[in-house]
Coordinates of C-alpha atoms and ligand atoms in Angstrom, one line a residue:
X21 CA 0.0 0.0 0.0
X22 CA 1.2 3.5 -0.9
X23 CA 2.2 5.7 2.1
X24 CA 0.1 8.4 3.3
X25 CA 1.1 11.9 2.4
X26 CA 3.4 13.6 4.2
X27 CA 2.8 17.2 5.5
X28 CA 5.5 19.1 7.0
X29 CA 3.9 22.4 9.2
X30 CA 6.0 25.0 9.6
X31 CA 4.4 27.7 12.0
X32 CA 6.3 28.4 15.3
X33 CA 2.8 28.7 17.0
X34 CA 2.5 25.7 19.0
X35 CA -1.0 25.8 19.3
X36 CA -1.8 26.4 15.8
X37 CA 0.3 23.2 14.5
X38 CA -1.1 20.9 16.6
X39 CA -4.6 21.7 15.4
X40 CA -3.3 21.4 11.5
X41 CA -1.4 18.0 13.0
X42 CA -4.4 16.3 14.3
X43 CA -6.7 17.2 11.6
X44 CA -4.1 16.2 9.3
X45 CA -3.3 12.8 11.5
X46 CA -7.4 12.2 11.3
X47 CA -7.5 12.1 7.6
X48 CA -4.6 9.9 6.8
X49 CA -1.8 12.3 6.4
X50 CA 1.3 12.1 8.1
X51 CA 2.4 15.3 9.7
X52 CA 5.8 16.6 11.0
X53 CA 6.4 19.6 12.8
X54 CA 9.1 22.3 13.0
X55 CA 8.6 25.7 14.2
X56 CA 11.7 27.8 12.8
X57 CA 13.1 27.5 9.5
X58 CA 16.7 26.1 10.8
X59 CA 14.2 22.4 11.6
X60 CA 12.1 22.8 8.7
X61 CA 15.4 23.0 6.6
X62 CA 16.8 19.7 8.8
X63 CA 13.4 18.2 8.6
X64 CA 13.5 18.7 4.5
X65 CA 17.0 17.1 4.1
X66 CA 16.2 14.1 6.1
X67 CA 13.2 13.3 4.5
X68 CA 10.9 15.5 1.6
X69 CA 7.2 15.7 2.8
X70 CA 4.6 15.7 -0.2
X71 CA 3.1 19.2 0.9
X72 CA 4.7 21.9 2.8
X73 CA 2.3 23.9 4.7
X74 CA 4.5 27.2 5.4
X75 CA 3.6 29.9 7.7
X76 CA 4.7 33.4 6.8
X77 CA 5.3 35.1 9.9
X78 CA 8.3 32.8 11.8
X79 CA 11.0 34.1 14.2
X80 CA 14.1 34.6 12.4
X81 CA 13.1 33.9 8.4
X82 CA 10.0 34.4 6.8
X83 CA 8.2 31.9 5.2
X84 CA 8.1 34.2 2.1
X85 CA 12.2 33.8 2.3
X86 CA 12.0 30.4 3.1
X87 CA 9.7 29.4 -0.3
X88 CA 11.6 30.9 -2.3
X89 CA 14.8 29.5 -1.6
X90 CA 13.2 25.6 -1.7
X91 CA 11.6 26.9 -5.0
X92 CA 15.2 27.3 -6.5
X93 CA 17.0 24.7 -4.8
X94 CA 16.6 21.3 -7.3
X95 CA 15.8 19.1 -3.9
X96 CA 12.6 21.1 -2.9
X97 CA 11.5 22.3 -6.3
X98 CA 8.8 20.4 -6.8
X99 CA 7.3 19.9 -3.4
X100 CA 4.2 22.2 -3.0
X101 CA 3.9 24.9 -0.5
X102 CA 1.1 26.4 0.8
X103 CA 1.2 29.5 2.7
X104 CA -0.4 30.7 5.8
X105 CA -0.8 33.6 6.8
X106 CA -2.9 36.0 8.5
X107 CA -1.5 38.6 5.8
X108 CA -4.5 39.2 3.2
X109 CA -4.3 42.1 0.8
X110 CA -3.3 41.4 -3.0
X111 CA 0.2 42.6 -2.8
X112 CA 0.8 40.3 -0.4
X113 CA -0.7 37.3 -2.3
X114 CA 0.8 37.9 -5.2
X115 CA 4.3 38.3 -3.4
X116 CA 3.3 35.0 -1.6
X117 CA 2.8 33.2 -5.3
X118 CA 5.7 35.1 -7.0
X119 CA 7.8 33.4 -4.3
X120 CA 6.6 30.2 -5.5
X121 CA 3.5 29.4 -3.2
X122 CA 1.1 27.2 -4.9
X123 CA -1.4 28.3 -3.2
X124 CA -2.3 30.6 -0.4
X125 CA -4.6 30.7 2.9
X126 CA -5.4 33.3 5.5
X127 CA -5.7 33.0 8.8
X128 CA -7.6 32.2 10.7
X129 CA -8.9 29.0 8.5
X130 CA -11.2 26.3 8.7
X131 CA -9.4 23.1 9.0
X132 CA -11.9 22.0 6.3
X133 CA -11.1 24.1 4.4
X134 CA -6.9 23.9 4.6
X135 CA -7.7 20.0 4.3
X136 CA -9.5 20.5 0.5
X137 CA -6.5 23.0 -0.5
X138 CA -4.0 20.0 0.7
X139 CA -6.0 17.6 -0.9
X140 CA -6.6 20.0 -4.1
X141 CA -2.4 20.9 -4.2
X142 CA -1.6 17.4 -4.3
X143 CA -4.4 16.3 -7.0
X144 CA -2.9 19.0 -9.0
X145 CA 0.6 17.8 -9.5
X146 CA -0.2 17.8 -13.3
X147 CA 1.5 15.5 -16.0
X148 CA 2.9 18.7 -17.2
X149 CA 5.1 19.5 -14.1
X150 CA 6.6 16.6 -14.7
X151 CA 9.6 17.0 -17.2
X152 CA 8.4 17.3 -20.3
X153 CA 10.1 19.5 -22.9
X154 CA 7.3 21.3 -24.9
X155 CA 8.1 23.5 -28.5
X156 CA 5.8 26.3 -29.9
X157 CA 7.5 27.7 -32.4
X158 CA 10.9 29.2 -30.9
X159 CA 10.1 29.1 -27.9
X160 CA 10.7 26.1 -26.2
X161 CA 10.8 25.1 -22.2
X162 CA 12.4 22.6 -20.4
X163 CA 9.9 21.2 -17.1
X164 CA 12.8 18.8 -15.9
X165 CA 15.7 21.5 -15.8
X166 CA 13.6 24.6 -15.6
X167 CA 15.0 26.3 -18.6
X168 CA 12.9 28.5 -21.1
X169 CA 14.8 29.5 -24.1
X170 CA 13.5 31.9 -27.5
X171 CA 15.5 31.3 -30.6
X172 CA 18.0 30.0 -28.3
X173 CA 18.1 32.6 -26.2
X174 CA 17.8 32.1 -22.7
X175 CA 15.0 33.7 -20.6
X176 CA 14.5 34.2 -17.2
X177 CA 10.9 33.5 -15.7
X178 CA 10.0 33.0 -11.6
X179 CA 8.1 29.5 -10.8
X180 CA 4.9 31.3 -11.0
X181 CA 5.3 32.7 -14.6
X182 CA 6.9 29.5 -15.5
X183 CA 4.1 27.3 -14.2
X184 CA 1.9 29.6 -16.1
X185 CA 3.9 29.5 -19.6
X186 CA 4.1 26.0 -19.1
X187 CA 0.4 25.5 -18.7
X188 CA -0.2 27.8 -22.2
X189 CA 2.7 26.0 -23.8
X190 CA 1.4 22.8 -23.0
X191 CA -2.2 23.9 -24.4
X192 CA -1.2 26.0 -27.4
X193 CA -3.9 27.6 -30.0
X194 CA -6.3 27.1 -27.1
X195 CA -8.1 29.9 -25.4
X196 CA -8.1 29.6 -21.3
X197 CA -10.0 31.9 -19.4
X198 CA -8.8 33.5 -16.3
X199 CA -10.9 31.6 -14.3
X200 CA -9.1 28.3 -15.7
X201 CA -5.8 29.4 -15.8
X202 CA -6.6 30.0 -12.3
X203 CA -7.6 26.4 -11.8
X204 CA -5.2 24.9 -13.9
X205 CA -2.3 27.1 -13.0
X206 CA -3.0 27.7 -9.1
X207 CA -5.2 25.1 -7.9
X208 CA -8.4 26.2 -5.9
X209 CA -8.3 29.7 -6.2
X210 CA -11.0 31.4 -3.4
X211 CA -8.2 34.2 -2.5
X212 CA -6.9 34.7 -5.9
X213 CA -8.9 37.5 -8.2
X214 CA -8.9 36.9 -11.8
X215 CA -7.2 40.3 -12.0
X216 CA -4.0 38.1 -10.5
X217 CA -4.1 36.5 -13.9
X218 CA -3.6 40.0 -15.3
X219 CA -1.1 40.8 -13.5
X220 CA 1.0 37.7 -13.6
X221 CA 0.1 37.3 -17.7
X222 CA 1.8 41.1 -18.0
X223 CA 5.1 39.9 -16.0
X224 CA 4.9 37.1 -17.9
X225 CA 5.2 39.0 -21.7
X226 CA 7.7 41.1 -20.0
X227 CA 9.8 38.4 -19.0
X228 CA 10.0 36.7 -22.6
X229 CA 10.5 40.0 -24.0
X230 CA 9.2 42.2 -27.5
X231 CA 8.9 39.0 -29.7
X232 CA 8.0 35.9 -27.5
X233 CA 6.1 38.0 -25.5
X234 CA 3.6 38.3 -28.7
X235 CA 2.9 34.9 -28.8
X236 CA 0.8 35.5 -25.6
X237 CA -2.8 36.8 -27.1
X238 CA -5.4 38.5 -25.2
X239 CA -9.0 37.1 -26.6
X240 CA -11.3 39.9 -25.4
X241 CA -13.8 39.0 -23.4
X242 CA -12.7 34.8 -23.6
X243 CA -9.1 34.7 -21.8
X244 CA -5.7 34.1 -23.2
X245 CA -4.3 32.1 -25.7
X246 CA -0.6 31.2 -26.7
X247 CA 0.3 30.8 -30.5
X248 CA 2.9 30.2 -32.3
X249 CA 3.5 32.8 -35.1
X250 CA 2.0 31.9 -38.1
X251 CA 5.3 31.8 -40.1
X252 CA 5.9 28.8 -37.9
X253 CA 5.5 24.9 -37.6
X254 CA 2.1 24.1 -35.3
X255 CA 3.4 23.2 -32.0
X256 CA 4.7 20.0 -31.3
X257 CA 4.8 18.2 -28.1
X258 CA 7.9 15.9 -27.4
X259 CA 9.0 14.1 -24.4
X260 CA 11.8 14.7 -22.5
Ligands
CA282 CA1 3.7 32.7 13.0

């Protein structure tokens, strides 16, 4: 039989991960504990957990610090983090998800609800995160090593724009709307405007600069699509 889930808390309020722990516990997860980021970074390179369920406000490093330096390290890529926080405005959320949060939850919570957004993080770890390299016309990206290059030249994206390129990439010539970008890209989205999608879609041209940025269509009214320019072969998927 497959081993539950593992959940590592990481929230220096005693009180607070005990609840998550037993709830967790109840419904077949496995939770460890560590309340600074010194044991959560010995906790993660004895074993990786399956979920990381990271409070923002810690003594010492913030969890904002802390998810972005597992998001680059190759170890702790992958793992998804949710954030806690009692922090709620959009600056913050999108600061949160820039750092690589998958997804995002204010305190205080319902159990219930952190247990469906564990649940939701984990049924999300999509084929597509999973090393594929995927072409549309020059642009090409890389999900095993990270890398997004145009015409060979190398671009640099943050995990959030790169989840999000790799999502379009992955389902070119098709139109998304923000509300399934939101889905696909973050997961259960009840803190997340569609606006976000805006915003991350504009960093997201910027980053892959004048040309590759084009590629990126707004469909008024409908979404976003990704094409390849029509000079160009139709995209073709291969593996990695
Ligand atoms: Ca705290």
């Amino acid at each position: 039989m497959r081993q539950p889930p593992g959940v590592l808390i990481v929230e220096d309020e005693p009180a607070i991960a005990e609840l998550i722990a037993v709830n967790l516990r109840h419904n077949g997860f496995r939770p460890t504990w560590a309340m600074d980021s010194a044991s959560a970074q010995r906790e993660l390179d004895a074993v990786l957990p399956d979920v990381i369920l990271l409070d923002w406000m810690l003594p010492g490093e913030s969890g904002l610090l802390l998810a972005k330096r597992w998001r680059a390290h190759p170890r702790t890529k992958a793992v998804p983090i949710i954030m806690l926080t009692a922090r709620g405005d959009e600056a913050d959320r999108v600061a949160g998800l820039d750092a690589g949060a998958d997804d995002y939850i204010a305190k205080p919570f319902s159990t219930k609800e952190l247990l469906a957004r564990v649940r939701a993080v984990l049924r999300r770890r999509a084929p597509e995160q999973v090393g594929a390299v995927v072409r549309v016309g020059d642009l090409l990206l890389d999900g095993a090593t990270y890398r997004v290059s145009f015409a060979d030249q190398k671009l640099k994206l943050g995990p959030t724009r790169f989840k999000l390129l790799q999502y379009l990439m992955s389902h070119a010539e098709r139109v998304h709307s923000r509300s399934q970008l939101l889905d696909k890209v973050w997961g259960d989205h009840v803190f997340i405007e569609e606006r976000t999608v805006d915003v991350h879609v504009k960093r997201l041209r910027e980053a892959l600069g004048p040309q590759a940025g084009l590629m990126i269509e707004t469909v008024r009214g409908a979404g976003y699509r990704l094409t390849a320019p029509a000079t160009l072969p139709t995209p073709v998927q291969a593996s990695a």
